[in-house]
């Protein structure tokens, strides 16, 4: 059994003529420790897929399995526990609290779980130990995104979901952020699923890619 499995997953919004099939029968598998990239044009269903795996949206049909558990039909309590203990999120936009330092922003996330990585250690993992006392306004865009990554890592997630984490960064910072994720997958067996638009950038770092078009898997395979 694969670590993560999507089995004929469908997500439909609206009814009748206004019906939109955000996902229309998506099936693929991810193994533990893999760095997987979701590719596709705008509206292809990438963020919808990520949100459903992260427990922030529900499916219409099908099944999503994580480590043998059917997360698509969990109770509200089970889903909240899954989001808190198993999933780390890094979003496109910097959801940092402006009047807290980088260290304090990470500490807030660490307080939500039972066995966190110390905030200072998490910042060191992303190369920001020297910026711990700086506020978000004193950090560059790349540094703010690394704080977001440190905040997610501090929760010791089993899967890390990143929704276009490099879209607003220059090429140097794009490489740095993705290299950090790649290194952690290799060293700690963390499973990461990342939405990226740049195919060349994706293939440089990923083990496996899934190309979505019109809510369906158009192509999938390894970077080789």
mmCIF file of N, CA and C in Angstrom, residues 12-21:
data_model
loop_
_atom_site.group_PDB
_atom_site.id
_atom_site.type_symbol
_atom_site.label_atom_id
_atom_site.label_comp_id
_atom_site.label_asym_id
_atom_site.label_seq_id
_atom_site.Cartn_x
_atom_site.Cartn_y
_atom_site.Cartn_z
ATOM 1 N N UNK A 12 -16.755 18.475 -7.021
ATOM 2 C CA UNK A 12 -17.707 19.201 -7.861
ATOM 3 C C UNK A 12 -18.293 20.353 -7.064
ATOM 4 N N UNK A 13 -18.225 21.541 -7.626
ATOM 5 C CA UNK A 13 -18.828 22.723 -7.018
ATOM 6 C C UNK A 13 -20.071 23.106 -7.820
ATOM 7 N N UNK A 14 -21.119 23.533 -7.108
ATOM 8 C CA UNK A 14 -22.332 23.997 -7.778
ATOM 9 C C UNK A 14 -23.186 22.850 -8.287
ATOM 10 N N UNK A 15 -24.287 23.204 -8.921
ATOM 11 C CA UNK A 15 -25.217 22.215 -9.459
ATOM 12 C C UNK A 15 -25.700 22.648 -10.840
ATOM 13 N N UNK A 16 -26.277 21.694 -11.568
ATOM 14 C CA UNK A 16 -26.871 21.998 -12.855
ATOM 15 C C UNK A 16 -25.880 22.594 -13.842
ATOM 16 N N UNK A 17 -26.304 23.634 -14.541
ATOM 17 C CA UNK A 17 -25.458 24.266 -15.545
ATOM 18 C C UNK A 17 -24.287 25.005 -14.923
ATOM 19 N N UNK A 18 -24.406 25.324 -13.641
ATOM 20 C CA UNK A 18 -23.328 26.045 -12.952
ATOM 21 C C UNK A 18 -22.297 25.096 -12.336
ATOM 22 N N UNK A 19 -22.443 23.805 -12.610
ATOM 23 C CA UNK A 19 -21.561 22.819 -12.004
ATOM 24 C C UNK A 19 -20.135 22.937 -12.546
ATOM 25 N N UNK A 20 -19.171 22.901 -11.629
ATOM 26 C CA UNK A 20 -17.753 22.952 -11.999
ATOM 27 C C UNK A 20 -17.059 21.722 -11.416
ATOM 28 N N UNK A 21 -16.386 20.976 -12.277
ATOM 29 C CA UNK A 21 -15.654 19.790 -11.829
ATOM 30 C C UNK A 21 -14.188 20.190 -11.617
#
